[in-house]
Coordinates of C-alpha atoms and ligand atoms in Angstrom, one line a residue:
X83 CA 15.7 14.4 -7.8
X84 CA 14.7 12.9 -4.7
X85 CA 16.4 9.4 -3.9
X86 CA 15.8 6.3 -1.4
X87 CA 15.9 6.7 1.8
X88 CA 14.1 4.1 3.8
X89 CA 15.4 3.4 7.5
X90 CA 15.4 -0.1 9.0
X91 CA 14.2 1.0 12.2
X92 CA 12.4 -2.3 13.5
X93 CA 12.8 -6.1 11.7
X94 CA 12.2 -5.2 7.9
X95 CA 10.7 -7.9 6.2
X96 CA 7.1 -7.3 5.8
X97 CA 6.6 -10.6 4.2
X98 CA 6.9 -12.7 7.2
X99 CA 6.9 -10.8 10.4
X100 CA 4.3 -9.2 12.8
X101 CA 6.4 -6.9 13.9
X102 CA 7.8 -6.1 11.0
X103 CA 7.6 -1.5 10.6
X104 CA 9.0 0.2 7.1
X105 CA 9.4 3.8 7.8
X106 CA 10.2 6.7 5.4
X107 CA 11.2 9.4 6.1
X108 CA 11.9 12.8 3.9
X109 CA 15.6 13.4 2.4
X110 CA 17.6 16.8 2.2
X111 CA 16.7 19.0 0.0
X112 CA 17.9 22.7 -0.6
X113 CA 15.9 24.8 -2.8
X114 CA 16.6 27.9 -1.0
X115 CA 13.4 27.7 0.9
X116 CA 12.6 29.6 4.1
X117 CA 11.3 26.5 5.8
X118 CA 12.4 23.1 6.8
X119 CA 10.1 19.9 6.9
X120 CA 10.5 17.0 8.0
X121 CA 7.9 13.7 7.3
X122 CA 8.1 10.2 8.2
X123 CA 5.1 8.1 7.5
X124 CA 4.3 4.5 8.8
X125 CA 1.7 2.2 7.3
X126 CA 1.2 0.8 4.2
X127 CA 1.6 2.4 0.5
X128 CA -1.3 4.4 0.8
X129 CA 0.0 6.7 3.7
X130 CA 3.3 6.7 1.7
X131 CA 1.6 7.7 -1.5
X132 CA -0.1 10.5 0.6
X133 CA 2.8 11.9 2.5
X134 CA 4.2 13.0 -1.1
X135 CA 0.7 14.7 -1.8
X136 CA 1.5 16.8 1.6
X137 CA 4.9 17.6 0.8
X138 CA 4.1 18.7 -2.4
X139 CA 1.7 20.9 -0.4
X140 CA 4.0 21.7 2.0
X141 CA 7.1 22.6 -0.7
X142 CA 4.5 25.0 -2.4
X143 CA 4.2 27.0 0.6
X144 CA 7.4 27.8 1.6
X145 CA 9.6 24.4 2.6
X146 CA 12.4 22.4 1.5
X147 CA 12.5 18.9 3.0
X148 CA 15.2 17.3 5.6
X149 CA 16.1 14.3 6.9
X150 CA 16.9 15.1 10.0
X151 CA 14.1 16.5 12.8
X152 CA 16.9 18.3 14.6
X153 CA 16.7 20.4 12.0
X154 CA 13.1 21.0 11.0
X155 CA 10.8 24.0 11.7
X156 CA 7.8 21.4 11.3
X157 CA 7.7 17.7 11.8
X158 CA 5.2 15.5 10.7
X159 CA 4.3 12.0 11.3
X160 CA 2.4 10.2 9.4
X161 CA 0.5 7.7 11.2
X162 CA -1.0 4.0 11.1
X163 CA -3.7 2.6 13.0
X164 CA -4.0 -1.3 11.5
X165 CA -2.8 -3.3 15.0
X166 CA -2.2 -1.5 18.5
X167 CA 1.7 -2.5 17.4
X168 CA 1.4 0.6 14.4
X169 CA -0.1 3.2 17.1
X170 CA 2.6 2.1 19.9
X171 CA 5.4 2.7 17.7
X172 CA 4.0 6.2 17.1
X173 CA 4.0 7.1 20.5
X174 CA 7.4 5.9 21.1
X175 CA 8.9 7.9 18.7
X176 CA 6.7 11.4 19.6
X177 CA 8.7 10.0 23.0
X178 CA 11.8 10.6 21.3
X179 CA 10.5 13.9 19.6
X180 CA 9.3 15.2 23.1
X181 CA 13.1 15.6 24.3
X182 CA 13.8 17.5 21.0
X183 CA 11.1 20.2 21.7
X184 CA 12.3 20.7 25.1
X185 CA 15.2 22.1 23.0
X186 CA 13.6 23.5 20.5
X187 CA 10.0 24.9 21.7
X188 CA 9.2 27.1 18.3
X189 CA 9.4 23.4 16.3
X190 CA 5.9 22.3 15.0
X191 CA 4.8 19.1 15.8
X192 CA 2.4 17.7 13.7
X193 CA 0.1 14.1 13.5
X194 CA -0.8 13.0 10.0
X195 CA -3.0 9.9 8.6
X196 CA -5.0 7.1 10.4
X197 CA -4.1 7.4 13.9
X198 CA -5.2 11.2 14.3
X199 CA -8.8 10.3 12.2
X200 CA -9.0 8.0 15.0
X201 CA -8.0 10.0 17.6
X202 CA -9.3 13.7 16.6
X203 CA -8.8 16.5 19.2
X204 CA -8.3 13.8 22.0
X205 CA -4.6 13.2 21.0
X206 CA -3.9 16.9 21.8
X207 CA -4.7 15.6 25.3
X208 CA -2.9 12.7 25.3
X209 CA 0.5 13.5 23.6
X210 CA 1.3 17.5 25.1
X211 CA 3.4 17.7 22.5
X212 CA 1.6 17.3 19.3
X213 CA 0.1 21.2 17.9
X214 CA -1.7 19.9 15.0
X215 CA -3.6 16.8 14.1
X216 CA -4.8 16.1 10.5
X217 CA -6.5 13.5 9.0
X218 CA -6.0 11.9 5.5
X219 CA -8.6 14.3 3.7
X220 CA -7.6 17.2 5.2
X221 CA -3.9 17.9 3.6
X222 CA -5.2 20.6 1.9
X223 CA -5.3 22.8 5.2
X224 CA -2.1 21.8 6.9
X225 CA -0.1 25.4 6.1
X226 CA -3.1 27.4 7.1
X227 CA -2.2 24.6 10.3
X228 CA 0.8 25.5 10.7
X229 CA 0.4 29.0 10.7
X230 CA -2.2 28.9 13.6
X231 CA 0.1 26.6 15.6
X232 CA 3.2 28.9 15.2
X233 CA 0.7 32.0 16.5
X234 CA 0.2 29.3 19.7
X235 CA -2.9 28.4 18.4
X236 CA -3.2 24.4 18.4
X237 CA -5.1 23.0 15.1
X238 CA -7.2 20.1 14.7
X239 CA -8.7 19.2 11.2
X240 CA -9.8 15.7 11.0
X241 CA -12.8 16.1 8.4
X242 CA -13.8 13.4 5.9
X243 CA -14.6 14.3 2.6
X244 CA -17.2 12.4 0.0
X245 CA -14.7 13.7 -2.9
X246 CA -11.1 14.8 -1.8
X247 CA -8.9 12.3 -4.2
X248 CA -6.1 15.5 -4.5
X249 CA -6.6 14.9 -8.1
X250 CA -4.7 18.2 -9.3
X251 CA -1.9 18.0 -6.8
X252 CA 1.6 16.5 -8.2
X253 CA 3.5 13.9 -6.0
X254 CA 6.7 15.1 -4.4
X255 CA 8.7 11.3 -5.4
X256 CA 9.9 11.0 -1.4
X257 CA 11.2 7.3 -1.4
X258 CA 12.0 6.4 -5.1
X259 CA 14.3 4.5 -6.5
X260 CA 13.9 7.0 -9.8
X261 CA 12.1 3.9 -11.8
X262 CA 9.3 2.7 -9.7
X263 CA 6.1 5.0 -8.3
X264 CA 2.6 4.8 -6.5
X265 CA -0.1 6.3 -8.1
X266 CA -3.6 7.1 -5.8
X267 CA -6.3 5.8 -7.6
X268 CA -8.8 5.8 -4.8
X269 CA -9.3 7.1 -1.6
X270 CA -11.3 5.4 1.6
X271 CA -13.1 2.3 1.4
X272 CA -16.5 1.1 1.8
X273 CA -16.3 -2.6 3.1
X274 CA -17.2 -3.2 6.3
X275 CA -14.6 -6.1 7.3
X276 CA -14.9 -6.7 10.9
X277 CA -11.2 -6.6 12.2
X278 CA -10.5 -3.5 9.8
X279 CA -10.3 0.0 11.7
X280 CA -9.9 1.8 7.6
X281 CA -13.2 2.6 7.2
X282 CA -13.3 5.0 10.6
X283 CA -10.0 6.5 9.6
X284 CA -10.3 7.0 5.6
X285 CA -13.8 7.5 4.9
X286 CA -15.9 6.9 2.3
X287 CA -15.0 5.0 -1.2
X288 CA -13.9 7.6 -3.7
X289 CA -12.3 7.7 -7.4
X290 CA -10.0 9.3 -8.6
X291 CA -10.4 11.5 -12.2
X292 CA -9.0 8.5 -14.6
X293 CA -7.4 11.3 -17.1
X294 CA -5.6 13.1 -14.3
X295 CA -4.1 9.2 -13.3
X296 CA -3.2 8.3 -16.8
X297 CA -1.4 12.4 -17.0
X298 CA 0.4 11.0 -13.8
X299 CA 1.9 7.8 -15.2
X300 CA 2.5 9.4 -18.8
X301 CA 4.3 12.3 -16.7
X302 CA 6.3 9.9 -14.5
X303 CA 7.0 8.0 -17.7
X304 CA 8.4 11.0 -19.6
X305 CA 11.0 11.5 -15.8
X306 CA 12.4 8.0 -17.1
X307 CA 9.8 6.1 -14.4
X308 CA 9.2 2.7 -15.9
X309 CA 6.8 0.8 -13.3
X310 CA 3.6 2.4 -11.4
X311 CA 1.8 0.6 -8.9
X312 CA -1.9 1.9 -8.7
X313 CA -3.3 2.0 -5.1
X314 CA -6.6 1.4 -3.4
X315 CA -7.6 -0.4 -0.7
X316 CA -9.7 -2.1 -2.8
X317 CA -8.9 -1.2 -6.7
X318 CA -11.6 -3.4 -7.9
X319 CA -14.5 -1.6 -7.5
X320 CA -13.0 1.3 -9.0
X321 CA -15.7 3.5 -11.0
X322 CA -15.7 7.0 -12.7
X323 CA -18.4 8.1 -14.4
X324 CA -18.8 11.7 -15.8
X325 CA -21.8 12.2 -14.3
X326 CA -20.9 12.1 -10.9
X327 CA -17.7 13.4 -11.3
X328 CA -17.3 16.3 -14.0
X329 CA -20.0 17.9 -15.3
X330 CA -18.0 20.3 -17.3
X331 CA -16.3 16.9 -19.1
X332 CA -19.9 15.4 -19.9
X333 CA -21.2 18.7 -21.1
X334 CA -18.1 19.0 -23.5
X335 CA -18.9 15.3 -24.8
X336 CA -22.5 16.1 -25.2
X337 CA -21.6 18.8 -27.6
X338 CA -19.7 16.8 -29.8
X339 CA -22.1 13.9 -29.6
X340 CA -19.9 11.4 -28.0
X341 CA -21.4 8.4 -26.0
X342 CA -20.3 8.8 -22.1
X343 CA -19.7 5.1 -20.3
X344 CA -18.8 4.9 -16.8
X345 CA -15.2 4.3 -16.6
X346 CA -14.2 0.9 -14.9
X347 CA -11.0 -0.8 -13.3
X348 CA -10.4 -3.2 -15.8
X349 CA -10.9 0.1 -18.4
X350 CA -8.7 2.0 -16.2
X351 CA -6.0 -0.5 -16.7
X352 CA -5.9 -0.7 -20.1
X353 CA -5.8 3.0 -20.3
X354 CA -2.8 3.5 -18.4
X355 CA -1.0 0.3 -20.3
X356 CA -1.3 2.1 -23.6
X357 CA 1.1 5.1 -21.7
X358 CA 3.6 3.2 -23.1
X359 CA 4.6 -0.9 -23.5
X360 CA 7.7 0.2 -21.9
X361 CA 6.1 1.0 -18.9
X362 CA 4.7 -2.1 -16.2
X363 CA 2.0 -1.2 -14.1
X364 CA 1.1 -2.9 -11.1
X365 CA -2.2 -2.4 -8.4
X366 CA -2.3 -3.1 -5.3
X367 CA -5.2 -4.1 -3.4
X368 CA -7.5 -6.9 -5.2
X369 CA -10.8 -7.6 -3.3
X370 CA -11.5 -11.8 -3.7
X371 CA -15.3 -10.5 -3.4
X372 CA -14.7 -7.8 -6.6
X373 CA -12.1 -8.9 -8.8
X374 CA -14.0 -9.8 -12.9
X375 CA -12.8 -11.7 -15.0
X376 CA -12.9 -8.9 -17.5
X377 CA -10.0 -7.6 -15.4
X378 CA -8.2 -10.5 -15.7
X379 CA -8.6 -10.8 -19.5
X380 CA -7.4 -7.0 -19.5
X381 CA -4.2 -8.6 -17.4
X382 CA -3.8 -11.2 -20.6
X383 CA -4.1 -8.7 -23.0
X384 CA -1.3 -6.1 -22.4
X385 CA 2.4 -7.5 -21.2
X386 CA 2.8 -4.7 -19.6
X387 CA -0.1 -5.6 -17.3
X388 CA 2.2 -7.3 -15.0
X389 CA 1.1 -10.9 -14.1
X390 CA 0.5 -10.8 -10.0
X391 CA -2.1 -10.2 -8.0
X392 CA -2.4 -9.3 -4.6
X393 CA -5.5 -11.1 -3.1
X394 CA -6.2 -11.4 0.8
X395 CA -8.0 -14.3 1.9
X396 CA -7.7 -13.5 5.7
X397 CA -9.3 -17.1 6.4
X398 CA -9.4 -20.2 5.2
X399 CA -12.8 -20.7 6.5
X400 CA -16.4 -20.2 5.8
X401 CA -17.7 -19.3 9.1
X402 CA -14.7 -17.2 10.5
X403 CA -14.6 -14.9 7.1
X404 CA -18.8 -14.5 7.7
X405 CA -17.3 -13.3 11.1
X406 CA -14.9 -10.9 9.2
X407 CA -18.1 -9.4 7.0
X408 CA -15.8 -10.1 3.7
X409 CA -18.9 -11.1 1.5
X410 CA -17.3 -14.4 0.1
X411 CA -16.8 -17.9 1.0
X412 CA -13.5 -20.5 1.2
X413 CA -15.5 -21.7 -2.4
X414 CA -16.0 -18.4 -3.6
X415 CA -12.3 -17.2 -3.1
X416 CA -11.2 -21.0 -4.4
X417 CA -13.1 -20.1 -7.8
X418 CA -11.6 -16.8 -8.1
X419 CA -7.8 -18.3 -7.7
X420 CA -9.1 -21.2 -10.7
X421 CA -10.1 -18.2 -12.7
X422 CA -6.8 -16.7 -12.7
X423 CA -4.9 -19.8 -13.1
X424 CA -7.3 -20.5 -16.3
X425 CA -6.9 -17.3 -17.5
X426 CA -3.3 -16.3 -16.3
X427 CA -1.6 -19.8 -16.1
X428 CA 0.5 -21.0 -13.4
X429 CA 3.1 -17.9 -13.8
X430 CA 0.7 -15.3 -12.1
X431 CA 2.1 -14.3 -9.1
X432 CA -0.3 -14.5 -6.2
X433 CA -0.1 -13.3 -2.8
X434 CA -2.3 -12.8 0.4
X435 CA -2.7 -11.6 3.6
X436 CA -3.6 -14.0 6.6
X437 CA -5.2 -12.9 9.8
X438 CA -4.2 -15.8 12.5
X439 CA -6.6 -16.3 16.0
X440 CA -9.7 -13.8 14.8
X441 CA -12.7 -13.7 18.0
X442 CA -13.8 -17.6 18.0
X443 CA -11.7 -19.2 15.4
X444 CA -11.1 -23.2 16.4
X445 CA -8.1 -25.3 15.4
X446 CA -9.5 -26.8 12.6
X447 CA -10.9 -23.3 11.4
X448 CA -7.2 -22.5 12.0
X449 CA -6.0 -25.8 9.8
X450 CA -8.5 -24.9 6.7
X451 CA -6.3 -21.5 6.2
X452 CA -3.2 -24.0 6.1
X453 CA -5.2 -26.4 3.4
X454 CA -6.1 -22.7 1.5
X455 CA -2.3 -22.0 1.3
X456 CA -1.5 -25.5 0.6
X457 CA -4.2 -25.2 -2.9
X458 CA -3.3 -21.7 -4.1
X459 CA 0.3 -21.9 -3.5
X460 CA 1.1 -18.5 -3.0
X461 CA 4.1 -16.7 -3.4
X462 CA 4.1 -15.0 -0.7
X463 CA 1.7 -13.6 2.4
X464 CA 2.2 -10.9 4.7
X465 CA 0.3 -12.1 8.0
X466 CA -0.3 -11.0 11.0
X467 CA -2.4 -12.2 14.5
X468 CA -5.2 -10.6 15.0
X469 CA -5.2 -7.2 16.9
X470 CA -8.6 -6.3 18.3
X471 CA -9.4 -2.1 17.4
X472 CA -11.7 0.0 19.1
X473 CA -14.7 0.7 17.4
X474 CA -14.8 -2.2 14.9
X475 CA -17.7 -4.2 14.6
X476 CA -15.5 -6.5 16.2
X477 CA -14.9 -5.2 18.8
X478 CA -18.4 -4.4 19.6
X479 CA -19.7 -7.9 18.3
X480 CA -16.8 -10.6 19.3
X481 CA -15.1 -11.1 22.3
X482 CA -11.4 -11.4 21.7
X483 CA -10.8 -15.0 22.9
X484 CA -8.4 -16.3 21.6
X485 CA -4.6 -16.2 24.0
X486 CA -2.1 -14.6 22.5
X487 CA -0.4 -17.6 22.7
X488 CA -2.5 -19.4 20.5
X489 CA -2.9 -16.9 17.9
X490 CA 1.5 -16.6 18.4
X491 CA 1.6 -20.2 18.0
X492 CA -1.5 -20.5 14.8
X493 CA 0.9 -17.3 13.0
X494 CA 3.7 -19.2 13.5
X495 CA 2.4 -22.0 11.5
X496 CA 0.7 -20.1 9.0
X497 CA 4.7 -18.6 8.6
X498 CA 6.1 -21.5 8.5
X499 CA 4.0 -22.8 5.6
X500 CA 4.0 -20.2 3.2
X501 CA 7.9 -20.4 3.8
X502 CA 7.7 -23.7 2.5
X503 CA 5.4 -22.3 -0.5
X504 CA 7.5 -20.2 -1.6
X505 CA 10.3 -21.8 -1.5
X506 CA 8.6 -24.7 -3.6
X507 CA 7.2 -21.8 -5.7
X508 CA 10.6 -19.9 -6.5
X509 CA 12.0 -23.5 -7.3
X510 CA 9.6 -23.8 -10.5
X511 CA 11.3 -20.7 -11.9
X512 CA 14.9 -22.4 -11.6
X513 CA 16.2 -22.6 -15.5
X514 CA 13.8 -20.1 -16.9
X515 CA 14.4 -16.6 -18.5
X516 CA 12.6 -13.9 -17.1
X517 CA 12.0 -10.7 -18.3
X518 CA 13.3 -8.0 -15.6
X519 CA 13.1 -4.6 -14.7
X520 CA 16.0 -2.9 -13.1
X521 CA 15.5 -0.9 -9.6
X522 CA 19.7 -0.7 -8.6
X523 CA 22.0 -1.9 -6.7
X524 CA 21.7 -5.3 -4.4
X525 CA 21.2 -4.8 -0.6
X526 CA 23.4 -7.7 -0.3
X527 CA 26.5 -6.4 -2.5
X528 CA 27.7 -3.6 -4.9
X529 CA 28.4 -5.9 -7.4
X530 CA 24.6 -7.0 -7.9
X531 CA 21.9 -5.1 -9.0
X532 CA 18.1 -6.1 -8.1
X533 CA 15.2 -5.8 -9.7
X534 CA 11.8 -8.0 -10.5
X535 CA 10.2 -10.2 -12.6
X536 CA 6.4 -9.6 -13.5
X537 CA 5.0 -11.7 -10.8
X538 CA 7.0 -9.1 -8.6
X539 CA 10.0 -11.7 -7.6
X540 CA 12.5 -10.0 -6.5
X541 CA 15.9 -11.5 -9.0
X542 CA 19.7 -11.0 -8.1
X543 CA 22.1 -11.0 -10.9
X544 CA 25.7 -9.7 -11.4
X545 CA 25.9 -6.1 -12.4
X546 CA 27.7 -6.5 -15.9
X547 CA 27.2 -3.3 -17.5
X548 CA 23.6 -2.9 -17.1
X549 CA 21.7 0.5 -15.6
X550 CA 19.0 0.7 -13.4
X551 CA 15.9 1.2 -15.5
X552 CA 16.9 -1.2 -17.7
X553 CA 14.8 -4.6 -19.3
X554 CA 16.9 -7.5 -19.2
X555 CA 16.3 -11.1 -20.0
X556 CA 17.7 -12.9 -16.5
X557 CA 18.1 -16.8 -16.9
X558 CA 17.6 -18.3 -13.0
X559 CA 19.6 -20.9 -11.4
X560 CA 19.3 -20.7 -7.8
X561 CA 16.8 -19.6 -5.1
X562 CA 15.5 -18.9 -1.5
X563 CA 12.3 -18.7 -0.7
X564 CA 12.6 -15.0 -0.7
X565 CA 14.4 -14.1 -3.7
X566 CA 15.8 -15.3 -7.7
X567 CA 19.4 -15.4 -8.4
X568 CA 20.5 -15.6 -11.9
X569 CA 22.2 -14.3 -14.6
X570 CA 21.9 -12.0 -18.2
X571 CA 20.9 -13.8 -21.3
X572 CA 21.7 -11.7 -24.2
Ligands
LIG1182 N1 -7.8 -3.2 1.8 C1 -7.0 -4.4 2.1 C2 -6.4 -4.4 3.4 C3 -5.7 -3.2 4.0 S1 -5.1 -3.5 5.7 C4 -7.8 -5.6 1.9 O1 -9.0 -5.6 2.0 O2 -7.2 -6.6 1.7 C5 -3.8 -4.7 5.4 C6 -4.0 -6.0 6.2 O3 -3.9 -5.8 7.5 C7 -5.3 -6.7 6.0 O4 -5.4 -7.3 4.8 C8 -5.3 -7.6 7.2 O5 -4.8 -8.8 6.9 C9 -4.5 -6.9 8.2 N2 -5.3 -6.3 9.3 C10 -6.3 -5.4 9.2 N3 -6.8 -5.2 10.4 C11 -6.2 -6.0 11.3 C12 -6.4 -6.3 12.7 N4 -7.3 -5.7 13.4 N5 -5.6 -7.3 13.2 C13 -4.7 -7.9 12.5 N6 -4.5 -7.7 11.2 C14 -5.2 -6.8 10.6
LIG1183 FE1 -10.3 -2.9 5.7 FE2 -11.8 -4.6 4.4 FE3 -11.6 -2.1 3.5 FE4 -9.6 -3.8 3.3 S1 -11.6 -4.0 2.3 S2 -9.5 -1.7 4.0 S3 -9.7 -5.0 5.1 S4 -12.5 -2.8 5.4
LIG1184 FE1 -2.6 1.9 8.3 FE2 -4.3 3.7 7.5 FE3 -2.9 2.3 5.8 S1 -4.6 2.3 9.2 S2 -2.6 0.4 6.8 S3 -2.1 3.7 7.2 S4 -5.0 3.0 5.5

């Protein structure tokens, strides 16, 4: 089984820092294949999702995995385009690849995910080095890729598709811990926010077959899995209907004179918490313009529904989130938080991201994100200043005015306050039980094992003679802002 392997290459902790890069790369793996592959991927859980889908690809055709390039016949990197920082540490590291191939000419270098949508044929031209570049809807093609590029052929394949979701294709598990596990339930996105270069590089908003995700989480269930995250960049507006989707499926309920309803997210997640109670399921991303309240009442309903949502606000303001194109208002986003406290209590984990210095943004645009922290109280934000992209509506709309040393200097503060937060936050949970599942061993020491708490806190207790997969009830007594300590409660 594949194990954890994630590198600390740059500062690793994507809760408060801009610079902050996870990388994960593929581990050794000998299956007596021919071939060896090696995949890193950068970005967020959505690229790391889909680097499993290619290596499952990949292994089908011929390759084992390693974790070191030295030793691969093809290297892929899989590639981020969110802020100029993601694309620059790309480049470095095909840099560091370059001296490799000087080596080691037969070696296939490939470019995966956002930053070769974006770039298409014209990173051929830019990086010598690169012989294929394929974007996120084109896995499907990368060993008839490879071949070409091994005949000294160069491939390019950066088509988007209306209804790619790699549906039938099973996950290779490349970073797991063995009890937690992404599930795709989406592909592209259909927003239009401003700042967000997504859109270019993943295409159109599509869903994925609802009976081939709740196989997926009953399968990874049945491997002894006992968490799945579902990911989207924007779960909410999940729909399925038969229609669209599978006429083979609809003609088969017609026959036997069943009713056919268009399948929603907040049906979606009570399908896949009836897998099992034993297993928590978590999603990952909630848009503040789409999230029901029949969702949330679908989160009350099942405990197994864990109780956190991730929610970006962006801005605290009216006029600068108009600017961004989200579709909803400080109010808006405000009544949306009051919903979930009504109907999840105070418990719900909540978190955000926060955009600091967007094209125009004033101080006291800047202070009304502060006062938005200061009301929801989150448990935690990643933020980030704002990073101009070519071909946003940004970027052809807004001029990008605001000094780096202002938006530095606004991220800073927006930092410092949700450190506060959540150290205030994390305090409330100080002499309570929690309910927690195990993921292993503590960073910090052998002796502790980690896991979380359904608002996805991380907790730190003593080993004892618990295993990882594991429930236990952990009673809290001490805190950062960052993370539970505590001990087991029979
Ligand atoms: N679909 C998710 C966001 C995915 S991108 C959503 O709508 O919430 C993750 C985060 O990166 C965004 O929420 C935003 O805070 C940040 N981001 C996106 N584009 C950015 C840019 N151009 N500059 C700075 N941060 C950006
Ligand atoms: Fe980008 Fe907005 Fe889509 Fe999120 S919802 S991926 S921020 S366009
Ligand atoms: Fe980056 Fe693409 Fe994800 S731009 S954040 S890898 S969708």
């Amino acid at each position: 089984m594949e194990e954890i392997l994630i590198k600390d290459i740059d500062i690793i902790d994507p809760k408060v820092n801009e610079t902050a890069q996870m990388v994960i790369t593929s581990k050794e793996e000998d299956t007596g294949k021919r071939k060896k592959l090696y995949i890193e991927s950068y970005g967020c859980q959505m690229n790391f999702a889909d680097s499993e889908v290619v290596t499952s690809i990949m292994q089908s055709n011929g390759y084992d995995t390693t974790s070191s390039f030295e030793n691969a016949d093809v290297v892929l990197l899989n590639t981020c385009s969110i802020r100029d920082k993601a694309e620059q540490t790309v480049r470095n590291r095909l840099g560091q690849f370059n001296n490799i191939k000087k080596r080691k000419p037969e070696m296939t270098i490939g470019v995966l995910g956002c930053m070769a949508e974006r770039l298409k044929e014209k990173f051929l031209e830019e990086e010598k080095i690169v012989d294929i570049v394929a974007g996120p809807d084109a896995y499907r093609d990368l060993p008839q890729l490879v071949l070409s590029a091994e005949g000294g052929e160069k491939g390019v394949n950066t088509f988007l598709s209306r209804e790619e979701t790699y549906a039938d294709i099973a996950p290779v598990r490349l970073n797991s811990n063995g009890v937690t596990a992404f599930i795709s339930i989406m592909r592209g996105c259909d927003n239009m926010c401003s700042f967000c270069v997504v859109p270019f590089t993943r295409g159109r908003e599509r869903s994925r077959d609802p009976y081939s995700i709740v196989n997926e989480a009953k399968d990874l269930f049945e491997k002894g899995y006992r968490e799945v995250t579902l990911l989207g960049q924007n779960v909410d507006s999940y729909k399925w209907s038969p229609e669209e989707n599978n006429k083979s499926w609809l003609e088969k309920k017609e026959r036997k004179g069943e009713s056919i309803q268009v399948i929603n997210f907040a049906n979606l997640i009570e399908m896949v918490a009836q897998v099992s109670p034993e297993l928590r399921i978590r999603f990952s991303t909630s848009h503040p313009k789409d999230i029901t309240d029949e969702v949330l009442y679908a989160m009350k309903k099942y405990d197994n529904l864990c109780k956190y949502i991730h929610l970006p606000a962006q801005s605290g303001n009216t006029r600068v989130l108009e600017l961004m194109n989200r579709t909803y208002s400080r109010e808006w986003y405000i009544n949306r938080v009051d919903a979930i406290r009504k109907i999840l209590g105070e418990e719900c984990g909540i978190s955000s991201d926060m955009i600091a210095g967007f094209c125009s943004e004033t101080e006291e645009e800047h202070q009304d994100t502060l006062t938005l922290m200061d009301y929801v109280k989150y448990d935690f934000s990643y933020m980030f200043y704002y990073s101009e992209r070519p071909g946003t509506l940004a970027a052809k709309k807004y001029e990008d005015d605001i000094p780096l040393a202002t938006k530095k200097k606004r991220l800073q503060e927006i930092i410092d306050k949700q450190q506060e937060i959540s150290l205030e936050r994390n305090r409330l949970d100080i002499g309570k039980i929690h309910e927690v599942l195990i993921e292993g061993t503590s960073k910090r020491s052998d002796e502790q094992l980690q896991g979380r708490n359904t608002a996805n806190k991380v907790v730190i207790f003593p080993r004892g003679n618990q295993q990882k997969g594991a429930y236990v009830k952990v009673k809290v007594n001490d805190c950062t802002a960052a993370t539970l300590f505590g001990e087991v409660v029979s």
